[in-house]
Each structure stands twice: as C-alpha cells, then as structure tokens.
Amino acid sequence: MTGKIFRSCLAMCLAVIVLCTGLFVAVMTERNEKEIFGQMKEEAAYVAQGIDRMGIDYFTGLEAGQRLTWIAADGSVLYDSVADEAAMENHLDREEVVLALEKGEGISQHISNTLLEKTMYYALRLDDGTVLRVSCTHVSLGARIIQLLQPILWVGLLTMILSGLLASRLARQIIKPINGLDLEDPRRDQVYEELWPLVSRLREQNHTISRQIEELRRRQREFAALVDNMSEGVLLLDGKYNILSGNQSAAAFLGEENLPESLRQNRCRGELWDAAAKALAGRHGEALFQADFRSVEILANPVTVNGHVTGAMILIVDVTEREERENLRREFSANVSHELKTPLTAISGFAELMKEGLVEPETMKEFAGDIYKECGQLIALVDDIMKLSRLDEGAPEVSSEVVDLYALSGDILESLRPAAARQNVTLSLEGDHEIIRGVWRILNEMLYNLCENAIKYNKDGGRVTVRVSGDRETAVVSVEDTGIGISKGQQERVFERFYRVDKSHSRRIGGTGLGLSIVKHGAQYHNAKLSLDSEPGVGTTITLTFRKENELDHIS
C-alpha cells in the first residue's frame, strides 16, 4: 500500500512538473517569436524607406541588427548583409518571397537539423516590385528544454523526496481509520469490514437525530414566520432580562434596527421595564401609555418550568385604533346626551308651564309651536344618528343604480329654493350631466346636506353655486357659497360628529351637527374623494370626486 501511494504521488508530481515546464516553455517561445516578428517588421519598414530614397547605396555602411536580403523581382539576390550576393542562389521559390510577391508580405520559419536553432524570415514587397527580407536566428524549443533539463532534474529529485515523506505520512494514517471516520455520515467504504456493525448503529442513530432536528427546525420556521409577520411586538426574556427571541415589530418599538441582546442594553420605557419585572416575579403585568401619537399596550406573563419562573413573554400591541374608537364612542355618547337633553329640557319646561296653568290662552299656540319645533329637532337628530349608523355598518338597504349628478343637484336646489328665498340667497347650477353608479338615497342626502349648509351659513344677498363636471374617469360635484367661511384651525374638524364652527349661530338656525359627518361617511362608502377649501368672510367650497371606471365592490 505504501509503495503504491508512493509511486502514484511521484508519477503525479513528475507529470505536473513536465506539463507545466513544457507549457511554460511553449508559451514563452510563442511570445518571443511574436516580439521578434514585430521587430523584424519594423526594421523592414525602416529599411524600405531608405531604399526608396537612396536605392542600393542605402546599404553602404549600414549596421543592421538582423540579416537583410534584397531580392529582385526575378528572384536574384541584389544585396545580402551576411553573404556574397553573387554566390547566392535564386530566391524566387522561397516561401516568404512567394507570399510577399503575392500578398505584399510573407513570413516563414526553418528549424536546423540539430533542432537547436530556428531561423525566422519576414519578406516585404517594395513599390518597385523587389522584395526586402529580414531574417533572424534564435534558440529553438528543443534547445530551451535542454537548457532547463538540469533545473527539471533538481525539481524531480526534490519531488521524490517530498513524495516519500507524504507516502510515509499517509501510511501512518491508514492504520488509524477510526480517527478519520465521519460520525455525522459514516459510510461502509470509509472503514474496515470489521467495523461496519458499529458504523451501522451510528448511521441509524444519526438518521433518528436528523429527523428530530428537522422537525424542530420546521416548527421553529413556522413560529418565526408567524411572529415576524405579526404587527404586534413579541419578546421572550430569560430570568436576567436577556432577550432570547423577538420580532422586528418589537425592535421598532424599542427604537432599535435589530433586537439587542438584553433589555439592559436599551433605554426602554419604564412601563415596559415594570411589566417585565412583574412577569419575572411570577405575576401578570400590563401597562397602557402614549408614544409617538400612538396608544401602546404591554402585556407581560411569566414563563414557568416545573413551577419555577424561568423567563417572561411580553406582547406589545398598538391599540391606537381601539382607543380612538373608545374615545369616539364616549364623545359620541356625551354629544348625543347633550343634544338630546337640550330639546327635551325645553319640551319639559314648556309642558310643565302648561300643566301648572301658567300659560295664557293667547300664548298657548306659541308654546305648542315651540314644543313642535323641539320635537322636530329631536326627530331630525335621531334620523341623522340612524343614517350614520347605517353608513358605519356599510350595508344600506337599497342597491346601487345609475345616478345623474346634474339632475340630482337640480332637484335638490329646487326643493331648497323656499329656504334660500327666506335668507335672500341665490341658487345656481352649472356644468354637464355626469353619470355614476351609486346609492341614490345616500347621494341625495350628501348633496342635500351640502346645499342646505351652504344656504344656512350664507350671508344676506349671498349665493350658492353647484357645479357638476367630469372626464372619462371621474365625476366632480362642488358646492360653493359666499358665506361666513371656516378658519384654517377648524377645517379639519368640521366633518366630526356634532362639531359646529359657530355654536351660537348653529343653535339659532337649527341643525343636528351631523350633516357633514353624513357627507364624509357617504363619500367613504362610495370611494369618493372629499375636499374643502374655505376662507373666513369669503366663502366655502366643498368638492366631491367620484370614480366612474369601477363600480363599488361592496354595493350589490
């Protein structure tokens, strides 16, 4: 075995040395020949210029680096820098001369019988039909190999020594196959036959362990995919506040690009630290606070193993929407209570005066009118609340239909002309017939509220202009008035429920404070864009932009 390894290593090393040496010599020889041919070509060009100017006199006293031969068109030698041209034979049959006469230039090579020298020829045809040849003799490939024979022998000797050392090392390793056995994936061809029962047992155990590890990895990937795609932050801590696991949402909450190794490395909020401390103490911890205009809730629970607390699981939830809805519910309840209480108080007061007989018969009709007015306000308020409730649910009781916004606007303005006349407000309609698909009842309520508000909050002698326009993709309805206008600070809130710009003025002219909220929710239901442009003392323009190309997905 040792001898076989030794011979194989030696043969391989010698083969590599021979091949590398031959390749190196061949490459260098080819490169050298290209350089020589280039020099010969340059020298031929210079000599050709001298011949063109001076003829054969140019060669007088010329010391050329290469052998120069000037050959006539018939093959006779006119000049040679080395031999007597009179004694030289005709060169018309020379390969390089033939190529030069035919193509303008030609090259050829000649190796001597001893294989030690190579003569290279370059021939150039001149303008007068003669041929100038430049020749050069240099050492051939065989000669170069002979010159490198001694270094090759030394390298071969060194290779044999190294191969012997390597073979000896391999021999020692062969007698210890157990040391090289791959315990992760043992194969029969890696060990002796006597060791195969042991290897078979190892293979079985490795397969069992591999299956168990793959199952654990699969579950880990599923858990990681679930946690990483959660918008809530998740942190798993050990008993020393080290972060064992977490997701990117938790890192964002901590203000870090990547999760730190421990909560101690992060200047986290006190609420998070307190909740984690409670969980590690074995109790449930939670906290709610505001951060960056968000409402954040922290839920922390202990992780126990065999009855002992070993860590904590913390869930960080963005509850902004929930808190906003809760605040909206409380505000809505308060506003509804207030709006209902005002007319009910008035009705109760009138009724009490009438019951006690404190109302003169001539003023009884006036009191009855006031009660009727307050009842109408209550009915309108309840009606608007029900409309908003249906819009919030997103499921009106009627289906969609084709609606002409221009015709609808005209009908609404006609119904409001008596109210406009009482306030000395001029109504006008401009634009074209634009057709959309929507819920007629909701669209009618939206445009009616906009036009009614434009009349209510207008000036004496003012005007209200409704414009209907559109293109291939959108239909636009704008309601413009010359009324009291809305300040910049209030423009963002006018679409809130029960919000009034001028409470005293609004109370005097009536209204529930829900008209623009209905407009906003109706626009959301129809996927329309709602915009407001107003300037105090100048007027207000509210614009609705509807899409034509797509029907509403949620309208049946």
Short mmCIF file of N, CA and C in Angstrom, two decimals, residues 326-445:
data_model
loop_
_atom_site.label_atom_id
_atom_site.label_comp_id
_atom_site.label_asym_id
_atom_site.label_seq_id
_atom_site.Cartn_x
_atom_site.Cartn_y
_atom_site.Cartn_z
N GLU A 326 -62.83 54.03 21.22
CA GLU A 326 -63.41 54.17 22.56
C GLU A 326 -63.63 55.64 22.89
N ASN A 327 -62.63 56.47 22.56
CA ASN A 327 -62.81 57.91 22.80
C ASN A 327 -63.94 58.47 21.96
N LEU A 328 -64.03 58.00 20.70
CA LEU A 328 -65.12 58.45 19.83
C LEU A 328 -66.48 58.02 20.39
N ARG A 329 -66.51 56.79 20.92
CA ARG A 329 -67.78 56.31 21.49
C ARG A 329 -68.19 57.16 22.68
N ARG A 330 -67.19 57.44 23.56
CA ARG A 330 -67.51 58.26 24.73
C ARG A 330 -67.93 59.67 24.32
N GLU A 331 -67.19 60.23 23.35
CA GLU A 331 -67.52 61.58 22.90
C GLU A 331 -68.90 61.59 22.22
N PHE A 332 -69.15 60.55 21.42
CA PHE A 332 -70.44 60.48 20.75
C PHE A 332 -71.58 60.36 21.76
N SER A 333 -71.35 59.51 22.77
CA SER A 333 -72.39 59.34 23.81
C SER A 333 -72.64 60.66 24.53
N ALA A 334 -71.54 61.37 24.85
CA ALA A 334 -71.69 62.65 25.55
C ALA A 334 -72.42 63.66 24.67
N ASN A 335 -72.03 63.71 23.38
CA ASN A 335 -72.66 64.67 22.48
C ASN A 335 -74.13 64.36 22.26
N VAL A 336 -74.43 63.04 22.09
CA VAL A 336 -75.84 62.66 21.90
C VAL A 336 -76.65 63.02 23.13
N SER A 337 -76.08 62.73 24.30
CA SER A 337 -76.78 63.06 25.54
C SER A 337 -77.06 64.56 25.62
N HIS A 338 -76.04 65.35 25.26
CA HIS A 338 -76.20 66.81 25.32
C HIS A 338 -77.23 67.28 24.30
N GLU A 339 -77.12 66.74 23.05
CA GLU A 339 -78.04 67.18 22.00
C GLU A 339 -79.46 66.75 22.30
N LEU A 340 -79.66 65.60 22.94
CA LEU A 340 -81.00 65.16 23.31
C LEU A 340 -81.54 65.92 24.52
N LYS A 341 -80.64 66.24 25.43
CA LYS A 341 -81.07 66.89 26.66
C LYS A 341 -81.60 68.30 26.41
N THR A 342 -80.96 69.02 25.45
CA THR A 342 -81.36 70.41 25.21
C THR A 342 -82.81 70.53 24.77
N PRO A 343 -83.24 69.83 23.68
CA PRO A 343 -84.66 69.96 23.31
C PRO A 343 -85.61 69.32 24.33
N LEU A 344 -85.19 68.23 24.99
CA LEU A 344 -86.05 67.60 25.99
C LEU A 344 -86.27 68.52 27.18
N THR A 345 -85.21 69.25 27.55
CA THR A 345 -85.36 70.21 28.66
C THR A 345 -86.35 71.30 28.29
N ALA A 346 -86.24 71.78 27.03
CA ALA A 346 -87.17 72.82 26.58
C ALA A 346 -88.60 72.30 26.56
N ILE A 347 -88.77 71.07 26.02
CA ILE A 347 -90.12 70.49 25.96
C ILE A 347 -90.68 70.30 27.36
N SER A 348 -89.80 69.79 28.27
CA SER A 348 -90.24 69.58 29.66
C SER A 348 -90.66 70.89 30.31
N GLY A 349 -89.86 71.94 30.04
CA GLY A 349 -90.20 73.24 30.63
C GLY A 349 -91.53 73.78 30.11
N PHE A 350 -91.72 73.70 28.80
CA PHE A 350 -92.98 74.17 28.24
C PHE A 350 -94.15 73.37 28.78
N ALA A 351 -93.96 72.03 28.82
CA ALA A 351 -95.05 71.18 29.29
C ALA A 351 -95.40 71.47 30.76
N GLU A 352 -94.36 71.72 31.57
CA GLU A 352 -94.60 72.00 32.99
C GLU A 352 -95.38 73.30 33.16
N LEU A 353 -95.03 74.33 32.38
CA LEU A 353 -95.75 75.60 32.48
C LEU A 353 -97.21 75.42 32.06
N MET A 354 -97.40 74.62 30.99
CA MET A 354 -98.76 74.40 30.53
C MET A 354 -99.55 73.59 31.56
N LYS A 355 -98.89 72.62 32.21
CA LYS A 355 -99.57 71.80 33.20
C LYS A 355 -99.98 72.61 34.42
N GLU A 356 -99.13 73.54 34.83
CA GLU A 356 -99.43 74.36 36.01
C GLU A 356 -100.40 75.49 35.70
N GLY A 357 -100.79 75.61 34.45
CA GLY A 357 -101.74 76.67 34.08
C GLY A 357 -101.12 78.04 34.06
N LEU A 358 -99.82 78.12 33.87
CA LEU A 358 -99.12 79.39 33.89
C LEU A 358 -99.02 80.02 32.51
N VAL A 359 -99.65 79.41 31.51
CA VAL A 359 -99.56 79.91 30.14
C VAL A 359 -100.89 80.55 29.77
N GLU A 360 -100.81 81.77 29.32
CA GLU A 360 -102.02 82.47 28.91
C GLU A 360 -102.59 81.80 27.67
N PRO A 361 -103.89 81.80 27.54
CA PRO A 361 -104.50 81.16 26.37
C PRO A 361 -103.99 81.71 25.05
N GLU A 362 -103.70 83.01 25.01
CA GLU A 362 -103.25 83.59 23.74
C GLU A 362 -101.82 83.16 23.39
N THR A 363 -101.02 82.71 24.40
CA THR A 363 -99.64 82.25 24.12
C THR A 363 -99.54 80.72 24.05
N MET A 364 -100.69 80.06 24.23
CA MET A 364 -100.68 78.59 24.19
C MET A 364 -100.21 78.08 22.83
N LYS A 365 -100.67 78.74 21.77
CA LYS A 365 -100.28 78.31 20.41
C LYS A 365 -98.78 78.47 20.20
N GLU A 366 -98.24 79.57 20.76
CA GLU A 366 -96.79 79.80 20.61
C GLU A 366 -96.00 78.72 21.34
N PHE A 367 -96.45 78.33 22.56
CA PHE A 367 -95.77 77.27 23.29
C PHE A 367 -95.87 75.94 22.55
N ALA A 368 -97.06 75.68 21.99
CA ALA A 368 -97.22 74.44 21.22
C ALA A 368 -96.29 74.43 20.00
N GLY A 369 -96.11 75.58 19.37
CA GLY A 369 -95.19 75.66 18.23
C GLY A 369 -93.74 75.39 18.65
N ASP A 370 -93.38 75.94 19.83
CA ASP A 370 -92.02 75.69 20.31
C ASP A 370 -91.81 74.20 20.61
N ILE A 371 -92.85 73.58 21.23
CA ILE A 371 -92.73 72.15 21.50
C ILE A 371 -92.61 71.36 20.21
N TYR A 372 -93.42 71.76 19.21
CA TYR A 372 -93.37 71.08 17.91
C TYR A 372 -91.98 71.24 17.26
N LYS A 373 -91.43 72.45 17.40
CA LYS A 373 -90.10 72.70 16.82
C LYS A 373 -89.03 71.84 17.50
N GLU A 374 -89.08 71.76 18.84
CA GLU A 374 -88.09 70.97 19.55
C GLU A 374 -88.26 69.48 19.24
N CYS A 375 -89.50 69.03 19.10
CA CYS A 375 -89.73 67.63 18.73
C CYS A 375 -89.19 67.34 17.34
N GLY A 376 -89.37 68.31 16.43
CA GLY A 376 -88.80 68.13 15.09
C GLY A 376 -87.29 68.02 15.14
N GLN A 377 -86.66 68.83 16.03
CA GLN A 377 -85.21 68.76 16.19
C GLN A 377 -84.80 67.38 16.70
N LEU A 378 -85.59 66.85 17.65
CA LEU A 378 -85.28 65.52 18.17
C LEU A 378 -85.42 64.46 17.09
N ILE A 379 -86.48 64.54 16.31
CA ILE A 379 -86.70 63.56 15.24
C ILE A 379 -85.57 63.63 14.21
N ALA A 380 -85.17 64.86 13.85
CA ALA A 380 -84.08 65.03 12.89
C ALA A 380 -82.77 64.47 13.43
N LEU A 381 -82.54 64.68 14.76
CA LEU A 381 -81.32 64.17 15.37
C LEU A 381 -81.30 62.64 15.35
N VAL A 382 -82.40 62.02 15.73
CA VAL A 382 -82.47 60.56 15.74
C VAL A 382 -82.34 60.01 14.33
N ASP A 383 -82.97 60.71 13.38
CA ASP A 383 -82.89 60.27 11.99
C ASP A 383 -81.44 60.32 11.48
N ASP A 384 -80.74 61.42 11.81
CA ASP A 384 -79.34 61.53 11.37
C ASP A 384 -78.46 60.48 12.05
N ILE A 385 -78.73 60.20 13.32
CA ILE A 385 -77.95 59.17 14.01
C ILE A 385 -78.16 57.81 13.37
N MET A 386 -79.37 57.52 12.99
CA MET A 386 -79.66 56.25 12.33
C MET A 386 -78.98 56.18 10.96
N LYS A 387 -78.96 57.30 10.25
CA LYS A 387 -78.28 57.32 8.95
C LYS A 387 -76.78 57.05 9.12
N LEU A 388 -76.17 57.71 10.10
CA LEU A 388 -74.75 57.48 10.35
C LEU A 388 -74.49 56.03 10.76
N SER A 389 -75.39 55.46 11.56
CA SER A 389 -75.22 54.08 11.98
C SER A 389 -75.24 53.13 10.79
N ARG A 390 -76.18 53.37 9.85
CA ARG A 390 -76.24 52.52 8.66
C ARG A 390 -74.99 52.68 7.81
N LEU A 391 -74.48 53.91 7.69
CA LEU A 391 -73.26 54.13 6.90
C LEU A 391 -72.05 53.48 7.58
N ASP A 392 -72.00 53.52 8.91
CA ASP A 392 -70.90 52.87 9.63
C ASP A 392 -70.91 51.37 9.39
N GLU A 393 -72.12 50.79 9.34
CA GLU A 393 -72.21 49.36 9.09
C GLU A 393 -71.86 49.01 7.65
N GLY A 394 -71.97 49.98 6.73
CA GLY A 394 -71.58 49.76 5.34
C GLY A 394 -72.53 48.87 4.59
N ALA A 395 -73.77 48.76 5.01
CA ALA A 395 -74.71 47.86 4.34
C ALA A 395 -76.07 48.54 4.21
N PRO A 396 -76.22 49.47 3.27
CA PRO A 396 -77.52 50.11 3.08
C PRO A 396 -78.55 49.09 2.57
N GLU A 397 -79.80 49.46 2.78
CA GLU A 397 -80.85 48.52 2.44
C GLU A 397 -81.22 48.55 0.97
N VAL A 398 -80.69 49.48 0.21
CA VAL A 398 -81.02 49.59 -1.22
C VAL A 398 -79.78 49.27 -2.02
N SER A 399 -80.02 48.86 -3.26
CA SER A 399 -78.91 48.51 -4.14
C SER A 399 -78.46 49.74 -4.93
N SER A 400 -77.35 49.59 -5.62
CA SER A 400 -76.81 50.69 -6.42
C SER A 400 -77.62 50.86 -7.70
N GLU A 401 -77.52 52.04 -8.26
CA GLU A 401 -78.21 52.34 -9.52
C GLU A 401 -77.45 53.45 -10.23
N VAL A 402 -77.85 53.70 -11.45
CA VAL A 402 -77.25 54.78 -12.24
C VAL A 402 -77.84 56.11 -11.79
N VAL A 403 -76.98 57.07 -11.44
CA VAL A 403 -77.41 58.35 -10.90
C VAL A 403 -76.83 59.47 -11.75
N ASP A 404 -77.70 60.39 -12.18
CA ASP A 404 -77.26 61.59 -12.91
C ASP A 404 -77.03 62.69 -11.87
N LEU A 405 -75.77 63.03 -11.63
CA LEU A 405 -75.44 64.01 -10.59
C LEU A 405 -75.99 65.39 -10.91
N TYR A 406 -76.05 65.74 -12.19
CA TYR A 406 -76.56 67.07 -12.58
C TYR A 406 -78.06 67.16 -12.29
N ALA A 407 -78.79 66.11 -12.70
CA ALA A 407 -80.23 66.12 -12.46
C ALA A 407 -80.54 66.06 -10.97
N LEU A 408 -79.77 65.24 -10.21
CA LEU A 408 -79.98 65.16 -8.77
C LEU A 408 -79.74 66.50 -8.10
N SER A 409 -78.68 67.19 -8.50
CA SER A 409 -78.37 68.51 -7.92
C SER A 409 -79.47 69.51 -8.24
N GLY A 410 -80.00 69.43 -9.47
CA GLY A 410 -81.08 70.35 -9.83
C GLY A 410 -82.32 70.13 -8.98
N ASP A 411 -82.70 68.87 -8.74
CA ASP A 411 -83.86 68.58 -7.91
C ASP A 411 -83.68 69.08 -6.49
N ILE A 412 -82.45 68.91 -5.96
CA ILE A 412 -82.19 69.36 -4.58
C ILE A 412 -82.28 70.88 -4.49
N LEU A 413 -81.72 71.58 -5.46
CA LEU A 413 -81.78 73.05 -5.42
C LEU A 413 -83.23 73.53 -5.51
N GLU A 414 -84.04 72.87 -6.34
CA GLU A 414 -85.45 73.27 -6.44
C GLU A 414 -86.16 73.10 -5.10
N SER A 415 -85.85 72.01 -4.38
CA SER A 415 -86.51 71.80 -3.10
C SER A 415 -86.05 72.79 -2.03
N LEU A 416 -84.86 73.37 -2.23
CA LEU A 416 -84.32 74.31 -1.24
C LEU A 416 -84.56 75.77 -1.60
N ARG A 417 -85.21 76.05 -2.72
CA ARG A 417 -85.40 77.45 -3.14
C ARG A 417 -86.24 78.23 -2.13
N PRO A 418 -87.29 77.66 -1.51
CA PRO A 418 -88.02 78.45 -0.49
C PRO A 418 -87.12 78.86 0.68
N ALA A 419 -86.30 77.92 1.16
CA ALA A 419 -85.40 78.26 2.28
C ALA A 419 -84.39 79.31 1.85
N ALA A 420 -83.88 79.21 0.60
CA ALA A 420 -82.92 80.19 0.10
C ALA A 420 -83.57 81.55 -0.05
N ALA A 421 -84.83 81.57 -0.47
CA ALA A 421 -85.53 82.85 -0.64
C ALA A 421 -85.73 83.55 0.69
N ARG A 422 -86.00 82.76 1.76
CA ARG A 422 -86.19 83.37 3.08
C ARG A 422 -84.91 84.05 3.56
N GLN A 423 -83.74 83.54 3.15
CA GLN A 423 -82.46 84.13 3.57
C GLN A 423 -81.84 85.00 2.47
N ASN A 424 -82.64 85.24 1.41
CA ASN A 424 -82.18 86.10 0.32
C ASN A 424 -80.89 85.57 -0.29
N VAL A 425 -80.84 84.26 -0.57
CA VAL A 425 -79.67 83.60 -1.17
C VAL A 425 -80.04 83.11 -2.56
N THR A 426 -79.17 83.38 -3.52
CA THR A 426 -79.40 82.99 -4.91
C THR A 426 -78.78 81.61 -5.16
N LEU A 427 -79.56 80.71 -5.80
CA LEU A 427 -79.09 79.38 -6.12
C LEU A 427 -78.84 79.27 -7.62
N SER A 428 -77.76 78.57 -8.01
CA SER A 428 -77.48 78.36 -9.43
C SER A 428 -76.80 77.00 -9.62
N LEU A 429 -77.02 76.43 -10.79
CA LEU A 429 -76.45 75.11 -11.15
C LEU A 429 -75.70 75.24 -12.46
N GLU A 430 -74.46 74.75 -12.49
CA GLU A 430 -73.63 74.82 -13.69
C GLU A 430 -73.06 73.44 -13.99
N GLY A 431 -72.67 73.25 -15.27
CA GLY A 431 -71.98 72.01 -15.63
C GLY A 431 -72.76 71.15 -16.60
N ASP A 432 -72.42 69.88 -16.61
CA ASP A 432 -72.99 68.92 -17.56
C ASP A 432 -73.54 67.72 -16.79
N HIS A 433 -74.26 66.89 -17.54
CA HIS A 433 -74.81 65.66 -16.96
C HIS A 433 -73.68 64.64 -16.81
N GLU A 434 -73.39 64.24 -15.58
CA GLU A 434 -72.37 63.24 -15.30
C GLU A 434 -73.03 62.04 -14.62
N ILE A 435 -72.78 60.87 -15.16
CA ILE A 435 -73.44 59.65 -14.70
C ILE A 435 -72.45 58.81 -13.88
N ILE A 436 -72.87 58.38 -12.69
CA ILE A 436 -72.08 57.45 -11.89
C ILE A 436 -73.02 56.35 -11.40
N ARG A 437 -72.44 55.35 -10.78
CA ARG A 437 -73.24 54.28 -10.19
C ARG A 437 -73.10 54.35 -8.67
N GLY A 438 -74.21 54.44 -7.97
CA GLY A 438 -74.17 54.56 -6.52
C GLY A 438 -75.54 54.39 -5.93
N VAL A 439 -75.61 54.65 -4.62
CA VAL A 439 -76.89 54.55 -3.89
C VAL A 439 -77.55 55.93 -3.92
N TRP A 440 -78.68 56.02 -4.61
CA TRP A 440 -79.33 57.32 -4.81
C TRP A 440 -79.68 57.98 -3.49
N ARG A 441 -80.20 57.20 -2.54
CA ARG A 441 -80.61 57.79 -1.27
C ARG A 441 -79.44 58.44 -0.54
N ILE A 442 -78.28 57.76 -0.54
CA ILE A 442 -77.11 58.32 0.15
C ILE A 442 -76.60 59.55 -0.59
N LEU A 443 -76.51 59.46 -1.92
CA LEU A 443 -76.04 60.60 -2.70
C LEU A 443 -76.96 61.80 -2.53
N ASN A 444 -78.27 61.57 -2.49
CA ASN A 444 -79.23 62.66 -2.30
C ASN A 444 -79.03 63.31 -0.94
N GLU A 445 -78.83 62.48 0.10
CA GLU A 445 -78.61 63.01 1.45
C GLU A 445 -77.33 63.83 1.52
#
